[in-house]
Amino acid sequence: MPQQSSAQVTAAEISRIAGVTRATVSNWRRRYDDFPEPSGGAESSPLYDLEAVRAWLASRGYASAASPAEELRTTLRLSAHGAGDDEDGATADLLLLVLAAARRTPDQLTAAARLPDADLAVRAERDAAGVADAVPGGGGVRFAGVDAAVLRALYVCVRDEGGQATLGVLAERELEDSAASGAYRTPAPLADLLARLLPGAPARVLDPACGSGALLEAAARRGAAELYGQDVLPVQARRSAVSLLLTAPPGTTVSVRAADSLRADAFPDLAADAVLCNPPFGDRDWGYDELAYDPRWAYGVPARAESELAWVQHSLAHLTPGGYAALLLPPATAGRASGRRVRAELVRSGALRAVVSLPVGASVPFHIGLQIWILQRPEPGGAERKSVLFVDTAESSASDAKTDTRPGPRTRGGSRSASLDWARITDQALGAWHAFAADPDAFEDEPGVARAVDVVDLLDETVDLTPTRLVRASRADVDPAKLAAEADATRRNLVKAAKSLGRAAGYDDWDAAGGAAREWRTATAADLARGGALTLLRTTPEGSRGRGDDDGAGKDGRGAGADAARPVFTGSDISRGSGPTGDPATVRTDTAPVIAAGDVLVRAVASGGGAMALVAGEAETGALLGPHVHLFRPDPARLDAWFLAGFLGAEDNIAGASTGSTVLNVSPGRLRVPLLPLEEQRRYGEAFRRVHELRAEAQRATRLAEETARLLSGGLTGGQLLPSSRETAADATAVRGSGGGGGGDSPH
């Protein structure tokens, strides 16, 4: 990994290094004669000398814009390790180094980064070798002096941005190559929901298709003490192991293996308390031929097209009697003809306890509505299972999902998922499941949302387990008068919201800038923080322990657990325009910053629709800062909060400060802010506040319009509502005008 004086970068990499957009780089090339000439590449995609570009940027104040993660990303691409023959092994070595570096203090990491090249390689090799046993394929670590550039960038990235951000950079290229294999991270709200669907507090949890470890991380947050994972992709298994070791509470057992779980089970004798799994979908090469007589198929041999039912039975085989599994599956699993016999046996035996349908966009693939299957391994002599629960969160949540029609970046882990009302989805799923699990015989159906269906009624010719079809049958039980009253109340609220939206849209207090767009001198948020104009804060995920933390008082002298009852504000709350809806289990409540009025909150993932930034108001004040949010606390004597939020959340600004290809993360220090007098900031701030009100009113009106339409349509098709037979004045006039009543001319 030599530091090459002739290293070359693309225009896209220049934009990331400088913290600007690609269009800005193109503009520099045209406007400035001293901009470095291309040193390679093609005319349509030129390459530039990295050192020449850095020197040019430094002369114009852009040298500090590149984040440590971006420096590591660029150094990896230009290094021997980034393009060598044994790239997979090299990545394993670097993943080990991340784990080792995360256990060092910031001073130790700084000292390591300053070592001479040869000494740095020796230090890194020793550090990585010390944790080699914890990661699959982590033995035989070798570094040399030529690796120093990447090693130095890695130490700095871990010091400044943390181990998880560094892991994301290392895994990006490998995940790009394996995207077709389903290498997608389960969105955090969905992972938490799956973990919370497991009754009790299972101590030993297995994920046989663990990916990067999101489901096992969620299980650790719920108290699991033993985590077992397996993945067919070595880079995923290694990343999962390192990620879990970084975030799991002290004393947690972490064991991750790299192999095909169906063909080469790494834990054949493991009896887990629970299984969480988001298996690959539609895999015809899952081992049908060689596994035809496998003892795991206790409910029937899965058809070649039913790999998902193979994963279901693999999960059940690893459970202790009475243990639960929650799997994320495609909707076709519930109704395909080829899986009918296996489904029938799962229902008949009582192994299938519930099926929960999710809205479109909950996870990859975003264009279909996935399902959660909750299973329980039958206990010898256990109680007879007479019914199966079906929950439909898809339709009831559709009114709260926003459609983003703007062009822009998408992620492989939660772009559309972030715009769903996860609080509502979670409440519906958990509420129905907990009530059913407590007493299936006493469960009362919730029309249109949840229904317990007798096993006998499910064992027909198709054994179709689709929740939407089965839950819809319960809508006939809805009281017509109650539905009519609900629809009318929602319609009245919609009328009020429409009037408020009209008032918000009436704001027109702006003027054209003239013949050309206005330009400003700008500073990065990192520069403003160094100058004391603002403070940058972020939260600590639950399960991780920052260097120097102790077991006593937390941030601001708060004792551990003192803030457990506070609401948690998340990145999805910004995009939805809702109040705090986060789960306190996702953060360390004793150290998480408390949001104050006037704080500027910016989403950490640049994807999906809705606002990117928000000024904390009454709803947010006092809440804990949750996951995927950057908090900017401005000095009110120097920065107007709404001015800051408006520019920090601007589309071009966010694009210029976003890094990554698998997940687009916003680097907060790279966001740029115009340098304007406070009085002028306030004028801009007032305009941005009005824009925020317009967006909020539009979101509210849209939700109410969708809800009104859903209630009216469902009532009409379900028989609870009838079209009015009353003739309105307008109808009567129209009839008379067209010849009604015998007095007019007949229409031609």
XYZ file of C-alpha atoms in Angstrom:
748
model
C 0.000 0.000 0.000
C 2.577 2.586 -1.009
C 1.925 6.301 -0.977
C 2.231 6.863 -4.687
C 3.139 10.297 -5.976
C 1.531 9.341 -9.281
C -1.759 8.115 -7.772
C -4.749 9.124 -9.857
C -8.292 10.040 -8.852
C -11.540 10.579 -10.739
C -13.673 13.711 -10.715
C -16.132 11.911 -8.416
C -13.370 11.242 -5.912
C -12.254 14.872 -6.104
C -15.799 15.948 -5.251
C -15.827 13.679 -2.200
C -12.378 14.810 -1.081
C -13.383 18.467 -1.373
C -16.895 17.995 -0.008
C -18.585 19.462 -3.090
C -20.771 18.178 -5.914
C -19.569 16.759 -9.238
C -20.990 19.841 -10.928
C -18.717 22.046 -8.825
C -15.654 20.065 -9.907
C -16.698 20.458 -13.557
C -17.117 24.171 -12.974
C -13.610 24.391 -11.482
C -12.159 22.713 -14.542
C -13.755 25.332 -16.815
C -13.180 28.450 -14.716
C -9.669 28.017 -13.334
C -6.682 27.807 -15.624
C -4.481 26.457 -12.848
C -6.748 23.465 -12.141
C -4.599 20.318 -12.630
C -4.624 18.872 -16.124
C -5.725 15.248 -16.562
C -2.854 12.811 -16.110
C -4.599 9.767 -17.519
C -7.902 8.094 -18.292
C -10.167 8.848 -21.238
C -11.590 12.149 -22.405
C -15.015 11.216 -21.070
C -13.613 10.044 -17.696
C -10.261 11.726 -17.032
C -7.956 10.910 -14.137
C -6.006 13.485 -12.117
C -2.807 13.328 -10.104
C -3.871 13.033 -6.458
C -1.061 15.131 -4.987
C -1.583 17.880 -7.572
C -5.307 17.918 -6.766
C -4.665 18.060 -3.012
C -2.237 20.943 -3.459
C -4.768 22.857 -5.580
C -7.558 22.240 -3.058
C -5.338 23.286 -0.161
C -4.577 26.593 -1.883
C -8.338 27.313 -1.877
C -9.169 26.083 1.605
C -10.708 22.735 0.679
C -7.994 20.449 2.026
C -9.787 19.742 5.321
C -13.070 18.692 3.726
C -12.196 15.024 3.257
C -13.385 12.944 6.180
C -11.209 10.163 7.617
C -13.582 7.635 6.043
C -13.155 9.237 2.633
C -9.378 9.338 3.043
C -9.435 5.623 3.865
C -11.688 4.893 0.898
C -9.404 6.750 -1.507
C -6.247 5.220 -0.050
C -7.713 1.728 -0.359
C -8.504 2.243 -4.030
C -4.981 3.447 -4.741
C -3.245 0.808 -2.659
C -1.828 -2.588 -3.491
C -4.254 -4.151 -0.991
C -7.162 -2.599 -2.847
C -6.262 -4.324 -6.107
C -3.963 -7.181 -5.215
C -4.292 -10.857 -6.032
C -5.402 -11.772 -2.520
C -7.841 -8.943 -1.967
C -10.234 -11.036 0.113
C -7.483 -12.080 2.533
C -6.204 -8.512 2.710
C -9.649 -7.283 3.701
C -9.787 -9.931 6.450
C -6.494 -8.607 7.827
C -7.812 -5.046 7.826
C -11.087 -6.091 9.487
C -9.045 -7.624 12.280
C -7.097 -4.408 12.588
C -10.347 -2.436 12.976
C -11.327 -4.638 15.913
C -7.901 -4.251 17.491
C -7.788 -0.489 16.889
C -11.232 0.018 18.413
C -9.848 -1.314 21.688
C -7.159 1.382 21.814
C -7.437 4.883 23.235
C -7.427 7.910 20.901
C -3.921 8.799 22.084
C -2.663 5.315 21.282
C -4.197 5.476 17.799
C -2.637 8.882 17.167
C 0.744 7.590 18.260
C 0.438 4.560 15.988
C -0.476 6.692 12.980
C 2.670 8.776 13.485
C 5.066 5.802 13.447
C 7.496 5.357 10.537
C 6.199 3.046 7.817
C 8.129 -0.063 8.869
C 7.348 0.375 12.566
C 3.685 1.036 11.773
C 3.433 -2.243 9.848
C 4.972 -4.161 12.768
C 2.599 -2.471 15.224
C -0.469 -3.175 13.061
C 0.526 -6.796 12.501
C 0.905 -7.308 16.234
C -2.427 -5.624 16.975
C -4.343 -7.657 14.377
C -2.752 -10.942 15.376
C -3.924 -10.361 18.939
C -7.593 -10.679 17.913
C -7.200 -13.145 15.006
C -9.073 -15.966 16.749
C -12.250 -13.890 16.963
C -12.830 -13.537 13.208
C -13.439 -16.307 10.614
C -10.352 -16.789 8.438
C -8.392 -14.300 10.499
C -5.121 -16.184 10.908
C -1.731 -15.402 9.373
C -1.907 -11.616 9.406
C 0.884 -9.995 7.386
C 1.613 -6.298 6.864
C 4.667 -4.559 5.426
C 6.034 -1.052 5.100
C 4.323 -0.606 1.734
C 0.984 -1.012 3.540
C 1.592 2.044 5.720
C -0.707 4.457 3.874
C -3.803 2.315 4.391
C -2.823 1.341 7.943
C -2.343 4.987 8.883
C -5.683 5.984 7.314
C -7.436 3.099 9.093
C -6.107 4.059 12.539
C -7.209 7.667 11.995
C -10.645 6.590 10.735
C -11.243 4.391 13.782
C -10.068 7.196 16.067
C -12.273 9.897 14.530
C -15.316 8.045 13.138
C -15.421 4.782 15.052
C -15.106 1.121 14.224
C -18.515 0.724 12.571
C -17.894 3.496 10.030
C -14.504 1.988 9.238
C -16.068 -1.447 8.739
C -18.505 0.028 6.239
C -15.664 1.436 4.139
C -13.786 -1.878 4.078
C -16.849 -3.913 3.086
C -18.109 -1.639 0.302
C -16.184 -3.091 -2.628
C -16.810 -6.706 -1.663
C -20.523 -6.057 -1.195
C -20.753 -4.342 -4.572
C -19.374 -7.509 -6.161
C -21.793 -9.711 -4.226
C -24.941 -7.580 -4.518
C -26.679 -10.120 -6.731
C -26.368 -12.687 -3.922
C -28.604 -10.675 -1.617
C -25.884 -8.971 0.423
C -28.135 -6.288 1.882
C -28.252 -5.085 5.467
C -31.609 -5.514 7.200
C -32.917 -2.016 8.107
C -32.511 -1.266 11.808
C -36.249 -0.770 12.592
C -37.077 -4.098 10.947
C -34.232 -5.887 12.738
C -35.498 -4.514 16.053
C -39.052 -5.638 15.265
C -37.906 -9.179 14.478
C -35.939 -9.336 17.734
C -38.860 -7.985 19.779
C -41.197 -10.628 18.345
C -39.237 -13.292 20.230
C -41.070 -13.904 23.534
C -39.138 -13.591 26.754
C -35.427 -12.866 26.696
C -33.691 -15.646 24.743
C -30.078 -16.015 25.836
C -28.753 -18.067 22.910
C -29.629 -16.709 19.439
C -28.635 -18.029 16.006
C -28.753 -16.309 12.610
C -27.810 -18.847 9.901
C -27.659 -16.159 7.180
C -26.242 -13.366 9.309
C -24.947 -10.989 6.606
C -23.350 -8.054 8.382
C -24.956 -8.954 11.720
C -27.916 -6.556 11.994
C -30.309 -9.156 13.449
C -27.785 -10.456 15.963
C -26.997 -6.873 16.992
C -30.713 -6.362 17.624
C -30.811 -9.568 19.693
C -27.836 -8.353 21.743
C -29.694 -5.117 22.476
C -32.567 -7.246 23.815
C -30.228 -9.069 26.207
C -28.987 -12.135 24.275
C -25.752 -13.376 25.852
C -24.668 -15.887 23.183
C -24.682 -14.902 19.509
C -24.086 -17.427 16.737
C -23.925 -16.463 13.076
C -23.069 -18.041 9.741
C -22.906 -16.585 6.234
C -21.859 -17.958 2.869
C -19.918 -14.778 2.015
C -16.626 -14.651 3.924
C -16.507 -10.839 3.929
C -19.978 -10.728 5.476
C -19.090 -13.272 8.138
C -15.922 -11.379 9.045
C -17.650 -8.033 9.103
C -20.453 -9.487 11.225
C -17.999 -10.924 13.734
C -16.094 -7.655 14.082
C -19.278 -5.584 14.264
C -20.758 -7.774 16.994
C -17.544 -7.751 18.998
C -17.536 -3.946 18.765
C -21.159 -3.412 19.810
C -22.197 -6.341 22.004
C -22.083 -5.780 25.779
C -19.020 -7.075 27.640
C -19.214 -10.782 28.367
C -21.296 -11.624 25.289
C -20.221 -14.788 23.467
C -19.797 -14.164 19.731
C -19.217 -17.033 17.308
C -19.465 -16.414 13.543
C -18.517 -18.831 10.753
C -18.164 -18.525 6.979
C -19.905 -21.355 5.062
C -23.199 -22.329 3.414
C -25.559 -23.042 6.316
C -27.772 -25.474 4.413
C -24.930 -27.505 2.891
C -22.271 -27.104 5.592
C -23.897 -26.288 8.925
C -21.168 -24.846 11.169
C -23.248 -25.454 14.325
C -24.786 -28.913 13.801
C -25.235 -29.586 17.513
C -26.426 -26.121 18.524
C -29.821 -25.940 20.222
C -30.667 -22.241 20.316
C -33.322 -20.488 22.363
C -34.237 -18.439 19.304
C -33.415 -18.015 15.619
C -33.523 -14.761 13.671
C -32.999 -14.902 9.926
C -33.362 -12.885 6.725
C -32.409 -15.656 4.268
C -31.666 -15.246 0.552
C -34.790 -15.355 -1.619
C -35.491 -17.373 -4.768
C -32.310 -19.471 -4.626
C -32.731 -22.597 -6.777
C -29.186 -23.740 -6.035
C -29.756 -24.266 -2.325
C -28.824 -27.966 -2.285
C -32.043 -29.694 -3.311
C -30.326 -32.675 -4.926
C -27.713 -33.452 -2.274
C -29.989 -32.711 0.710
C -33.046 -34.735 -0.344
C -32.805 -37.088 2.684
C -31.629 -34.538 5.222
C -33.120 -35.131 8.706
C -33.943 -31.419 9.020
C -36.911 -31.832 6.663
C -39.289 -32.947 9.422
C -42.201 -31.152 7.747
C -41.565 -32.390 4.210
C -38.831 -32.125 1.592
C -38.845 -28.555 0.203
C -39.323 -28.293 -3.554
C -36.453 -26.990 -5.671
C -38.237 -23.618 -5.923
C -38.863 -23.461 -2.164
C -35.485 -22.539 -0.691
C -37.288 -20.361 1.845
C -39.055 -23.406 3.310
C -35.668 -25.091 3.597
C -34.482 -22.146 5.716
C -37.669 -22.359 7.800
C -37.014 -26.014 8.632
C -33.292 -25.425 9.171
C -34.248 -22.783 11.742
C -36.749 -25.064 13.497
C -34.163 -27.849 13.647
C -31.819 -25.568 15.605
C -34.374 -24.615 18.272
C -34.829 -26.114 21.697
C -38.386 -27.450 22.207
C -40.585 -24.402 22.718
C -38.008 -22.053 21.185
C -39.085 -19.387 18.710
C -37.866 -18.283 15.294
C -38.679 -15.115 13.328
C -37.851 -15.145 9.618
C -38.258 -12.471 6.961
C -39.680 -14.111 3.823
C -41.090 -13.108 0.419
C -44.899 -13.215 0.052
C -44.753 -16.037 -2.503
C -43.699 -18.425 0.271
C -47.197 -18.130 1.743
C -49.055 -19.214 -1.380
C -46.899 -21.020 -3.967
C -48.434 -24.337 -4.998
C -45.082 -26.141 -4.746
C -44.885 -25.409 -1.007
C -48.431 -26.420 -0.092
C -47.575 -29.720 1.627
C -44.813 -28.254 3.776
C -47.027 -25.300 4.739
C -49.845 -27.688 5.643
C -47.564 -29.678 7.939
C -46.205 -26.520 9.580
C -49.788 -25.445 10.323
C -51.027 -28.896 11.362
C -48.136 -29.470 13.774
C -48.492 -26.054 15.396
C -44.984 -24.979 14.345
C -46.304 -21.908 12.523
C -47.672 -19.444 15.053
C -48.104 -16.185 13.107
C -47.550 -14.426 9.777
C -47.152 -10.639 9.671
C -47.278 -8.790 6.355
C -45.165 -5.638 5.952
C -45.672 -2.620 3.693
C -43.909 -2.336 0.355
C -40.490 -0.784 0.924
C -39.803 -2.303 4.347
C -36.640 -3.993 3.076
C -34.950 -5.244 -0.075
C -36.504 -6.057 -2.512
C -38.346 -2.770 -2.062
C -41.027 -3.397 -4.688
C -42.785 -6.202 -2.792
C -44.353 -6.446 0.636
C -42.381 -8.964 2.695
C -43.698 -11.133 5.516
C -42.468 -12.167 8.946
C -43.088 -15.798 9.874
C -43.070 -16.563 13.595
C -42.458 -20.219 14.349
C -42.156 -22.312 17.505
C -40.640 -25.763 17.773
C -43.364 -28.023 19.158
C -42.810 -29.391 22.661
C -43.491 -33.074 23.345
C -46.796 -33.225 25.163
C -47.292 -29.502 24.697
C -50.615 -27.712 24.303
C -52.495 -28.176 21.042
C -52.250 -25.226 18.665
C -55.749 -24.553 17.356
C -55.191 -21.302 15.440
C -52.625 -19.177 13.616
C -52.393 -15.396 13.920
C -52.331 -13.199 10.811
C -51.460 -9.500 10.998
C -51.671 -7.078 8.077
C -49.593 -3.940 8.734
C -49.237 -3.248 5.009
C -52.475 -1.440 4.203
C -52.805 0.408 7.494
C -49.280 1.756 7.100
C -49.550 2.676 3.451
C -50.981 6.077 4.236
C -47.873 6.947 6.209
C -45.327 5.901 3.583
C -44.184 8.755 1.392
C -43.249 8.366 -2.246
C -40.061 10.130 -3.265
C -40.192 11.045 -6.945
C -37.086 13.209 -6.927
C -33.930 11.875 -8.518
C -31.313 11.149 -5.949
C -29.254 8.514 -4.199
C -30.723 5.261 -2.990
C -29.223 2.902 -0.482
C -29.205 -0.849 -0.031
C -30.324 -0.847 3.515
C -33.151 1.498 4.269
C -33.781 4.280 1.757
C -37.478 3.558 1.378
C -37.681 1.756 4.698
C -36.826 4.999 6.495
C -39.984 6.703 5.186
C -42.372 4.148 6.706
C -44.147 4.670 10.008
C -42.190 2.020 11.879
C -43.682 3.021 15.222
C -47.145 2.174 13.936
C -46.022 -1.010 12.186
C -44.230 -2.175 15.322
C -47.145 -1.343 17.631
C -49.616 -3.242 15.448
C -47.418 -6.302 15.043
C -46.290 -6.522 18.669
C -49.689 -5.677 20.110
C -51.477 -8.412 18.184
C -48.724 -11.005 18.652
C -48.293 -10.475 22.398
C -52.050 -10.705 22.970
C -52.282 -13.864 20.864
C -49.225 -15.513 22.439
C -50.557 -14.834 25.948
C -53.909 -16.561 25.283
C -54.701 -17.690 21.723
C -58.208 -18.831 22.640
C -59.141 -15.434 24.105
C -57.668 -13.365 21.269
C -60.129 -10.857 19.827
C -59.746 -10.067 16.142
C -58.989 -6.500 15.118
C -60.944 -6.003 11.893
C -58.710 -5.141 8.976
C -55.513 -5.589 11.018
C -55.292 -8.896 12.890
C -57.199 -12.173 12.899
C -56.702 -15.592 14.490
C -57.723 -18.278 11.970
C -58.561 -21.829 12.996
C -56.120 -24.470 11.784
C -58.985 -26.419 10.218
C -59.918 -23.421 8.070
C -56.349 -23.081 6.776
C -55.934 -26.710 5.671
C -57.733 -26.418 2.345
C -56.517 -27.239 -1.153
C -54.135 -24.250 -1.347
C -53.088 -23.640 2.287
C -52.690 -19.962 1.356
C -51.197 -18.162 4.348
C -51.300 -14.631 2.914
C -52.296 -12.258 5.756
C -54.007 -9.676 3.540
C -56.452 -12.279 2.187
C -57.192 -13.793 5.573
C -57.411 -10.544 7.552
C -59.678 -8.960 4.958
C -62.328 -11.555 5.794
C -62.695 -10.001 9.242
C -63.709 -6.612 7.893
C -67.320 -7.731 7.668
C -67.370 -7.571 11.466
C -66.783 -3.800 11.501
C -69.759 -1.862 12.858
C -71.137 0.331 10.008
C -72.000 3.243 12.304
C -68.541 3.186 13.880
C -66.802 3.111 10.496
C -69.003 5.921 9.165
C -68.177 8.080 12.186
C -64.444 7.382 11.841
C -64.493 8.181 8.135
C -66.377 11.423 8.715
C -64.011 12.548 11.493
C -60.988 11.805 9.320
C -62.567 13.671 6.401
C -63.195 16.716 8.569
C -59.577 16.684 9.725
C -58.525 16.476 6.086
C -60.555 19.589 5.256
C -58.838 21.482 8.095
C -55.429 20.247 6.960
C -56.145 21.328 3.396
C -56.935 24.846 4.601
C -53.728 24.951 6.636
C -51.783 23.746 3.611
C -53.311 26.510 1.530
C -52.193 29.110 4.061
C -48.668 27.677 4.171
C -48.479 27.629 0.376
C -49.459 31.307 0.287
C -46.023 32.399 1.487
C -44.305 34.181 -1.421
C -41.838 36.503 0.296
C -38.817 35.991 -1.955
C -37.297 37.645 -5.004
C -35.234 36.534 -7.967
C -31.486 36.865 -7.360
C -30.938 38.652 -10.666
C -29.054 37.573 -13.732
C -26.984 34.915 -11.923
C -27.304 32.793 -8.828
C -25.799 34.234 -5.682
C -22.474 32.818 -4.496
C -21.133 32.786 -0.952
C -17.944 32.155 0.902
C -18.561 28.994 2.882
C -17.060 27.086 5.784
C -17.411 23.447 6.724
C -19.314 22.469 9.835
C -16.042 21.071 11.162
C -14.415 24.505 10.773
C -17.366 26.180 12.506
C -17.133 23.663 15.349
C -13.417 24.342 15.765
C -14.197 28.046 15.900
C -16.864 27.560 18.577
C -19.814 28.637 16.425
C -21.483 25.279 16.919
C -21.064 21.930 18.682
C -21.362 18.559 16.950
C -22.909 15.717 18.985
C -23.796 12.128 18.242
C -25.195 9.217 20.204
C -23.612 5.961 21.310
C -25.402 2.761 20.217
C -26.560 0.519 23.039
C -24.113 -2.292 23.599
C -21.016 -0.262 22.712
C -18.788 1.219 25.366
C -16.766 4.230 24.421
C -13.133 4.508 25.428
C -12.854 6.035 28.831
C -16.453 5.254 29.852
C -17.083 3.942 33.313
C -20.028 2.543 35.161
C -20.860 5.716 37.030
C -22.448 8.923 35.870
C -23.029 9.437 32.178
C -22.985 12.532 30.046
C -23.742 15.725 31.928
C -23.499 13.788 35.211
C -26.574 11.682 34.513
C -26.586 8.320 36.238
C -26.875 5.100 34.267
C -30.522 4.430 33.445
C -31.663 7.884 34.570
C -33.017 8.651 31.104
C -34.495 5.254 30.277
C -37.998 6.759 30.235
C -37.137 9.568 27.815
C -38.339 9.280 24.193
C -35.703 8.715 21.516
C -35.536 10.789 18.331
C -34.356 8.961 15.191
C -33.447 9.809 11.614
C -36.734 8.414 10.319
C -38.587 10.835 12.622
C -37.060 13.704 10.623
C -38.164 12.318 7.263
C -41.675 11.537 8.510
C -42.087 14.815 10.348
C -43.174 12.938 13.482
C -42.185 13.334 17.092
C -39.715 10.977 18.793
C -40.614 7.338 18.107
C -37.321 5.531 18.753
C -36.736 2.565 21.016
C -34.604 3.392 24.114
C -33.007 -0.042 23.705
C -31.143 1.236 20.622
C -29.051 3.815 22.530
C -27.071 4.069 25.726
C -29.526 6.181 27.671
C -26.938 7.231 30.256
C -24.675 8.884 27.678
C -26.967 9.844 24.784
C -27.202 13.643 24.319
C -30.480 15.264 25.360
C -31.978 17.412 22.612
C -32.479 21.075 23.488
C -34.713 23.681 21.833
C -32.922 25.220 18.869
C -30.703 22.218 18.160
C -30.395 21.381 14.465
C -30.973 17.681 13.725
C -29.715 16.211 10.445
C -30.345 12.709 9.136
C -27.172 10.620 8.935
C -28.319 8.598 5.901
C -28.877 10.525 2.658
C -31.780 8.650 1.127
C -35.530 8.559 0.762
C -37.993 11.417 0.780
C -38.877 14.042 3.341
C -36.772 16.647 5.069
C -33.087 16.071 5.780
C -32.839 18.618 8.616
C -35.034 19.961 11.400
C -34.800 22.547 14.167
C -35.768 21.008 17.502
C -39.039 22.371 18.811
C -41.386 21.462 21.627
C -41.929 17.877 20.419
C -38.205 17.115 20.222
C -36.924 19.027 23.275
C -35.947 16.690 26.098
C -35.758 13.594 23.891
C -32.593 11.519 23.642
C -30.586 11.706 20.428
C -31.184 8.394 18.688
C -29.584 6.454 15.841
C -28.856 7.958 12.434
C -29.043 11.592 13.557
C -26.324 14.242 13.730
C -26.950 17.038 16.252
C -25.614 20.553 15.575
C -25.936 22.906 18.560
C -25.390 26.467 17.257
C -24.229 29.452 19.275
C -27.314 31.710 18.875
C -25.090 34.812 18.974
C -23.335 33.622 15.812
C -25.687 31.259 13.946
C -29.440 31.293 13.326
C -30.838 27.780 13.819
C -33.262 27.780 10.876
C -30.637 29.301 8.590
C -28.259 26.525 9.629
C -30.902 23.801 9.136
C -31.867 25.104 5.709
C -28.360 25.038 4.309
C -27.225 21.866 6.092
C -30.201 19.976 4.668
C -29.866 21.317 1.115
C -29.830 18.596 -1.541
C -26.509 19.614 -3.123
C -24.870 20.037 0.278
C -25.997 16.588 1.422
C -24.849 15.001 -1.858
C -21.407 16.559 -1.525
C -20.992 15.326 2.046
C -22.296 11.779 1.478
C -19.895 8.877 1.195
C -20.235 5.205 0.440
C -21.850 3.108 -2.221
C -23.688 0.424 -0.251
C -25.027 2.883 2.333
C -24.779 6.630 1.713
C -23.670 8.180 4.994
C -23.575 11.922 5.632
C -20.249 13.135 7.027
C -21.433 16.001 9.263
C -18.130 17.854 9.360
C -18.086 18.166 5.568
C -21.408 19.994 5.282
C -20.834 23.601 4.238
C -22.521 26.775 5.516
C -22.434 30.261 3.940
C -20.648 32.935 5.972
C -23.311 35.646 6.350
C -24.067 38.346 8.956
C -26.493 37.234 11.658
C -29.220 39.624 10.513
C -29.108 38.211 6.993
C -29.062 34.679 8.427
C -32.315 35.444 10.206
C -33.990 36.510 6.972
C -32.981 33.231 5.368
C -33.967 31.403 8.531
C -37.503 32.774 8.419
C -37.841 31.645 4.801
C -36.579 28.155 5.662
C -38.985 27.977 8.608
C -41.888 28.731 6.257
C -40.669 26.044 3.849
C -40.586 23.581 6.733
C -44.177 24.467 7.649
C -45.224 23.922 4.039
C -43.637 20.468 3.969
C -45.142 19.514 7.343
C -48.644 20.598 6.318
C -48.308 18.760 3.001
C -47.273 15.565 4.807
C -50.191 15.887 7.225
C -52.695 16.499 4.434
C -51.323 13.596 2.410
C -51.614 11.191 5.335
C -55.164 12.278 6.075
C -56.161 12.079 2.404
C -54.807 8.535 2.147
C -56.502 7.525 5.395
C -59.821 9.057 4.338
C -59.681 7.312 0.969
C -58.799 4.001 2.652
C -61.695 4.197 5.098
C -64.229 5.206 2.456
C -63.054 2.643 -0.088
C -62.929 -0.146 2.487
C -66.350 0.780 3.822
C -67.937 0.818 0.369
C -66.401 -2.489 -0.713
C -66.964 -4.102 2.701
C -70.649 -3.229 2.813
C -70.497 -0.896 5.831
C -71.033 2.287 3.764
C -73.543 3.023 1.019
C -73.469 5.745 -1.638
C -75.776 8.560 -0.583
C -79.214 8.559 -2.194
C -79.719 12.233 -1.347
C -79.920 14.534 -4.350
C -77.693 17.564 -3.853
C -78.579 20.997 -5.151
C -75.802 20.725 -7.708
C -77.124 17.349 -8.885
C -80.640 18.728 -9.224
C -79.429 21.724 -11.214
C -77.402 19.472 -13.488
C -80.397 17.215 -14.082
C -82.713 20.115 -14.846
C -80.151 21.698 -17.129
C -79.820 18.523 -19.148
C -83.532 18.077 -19.654
C -84.439 16.317 -16.410
C -87.999 16.785 -15.205
C -89.454 16.986 -18.713
C -88.927 20.715 -19.258
C -85.790 20.853 -21.382
C -84.573 19.781 -24.758
C -83.454 16.220 -25.203
C -79.688 15.863 -25.457
C -78.263 14.968 -28.855
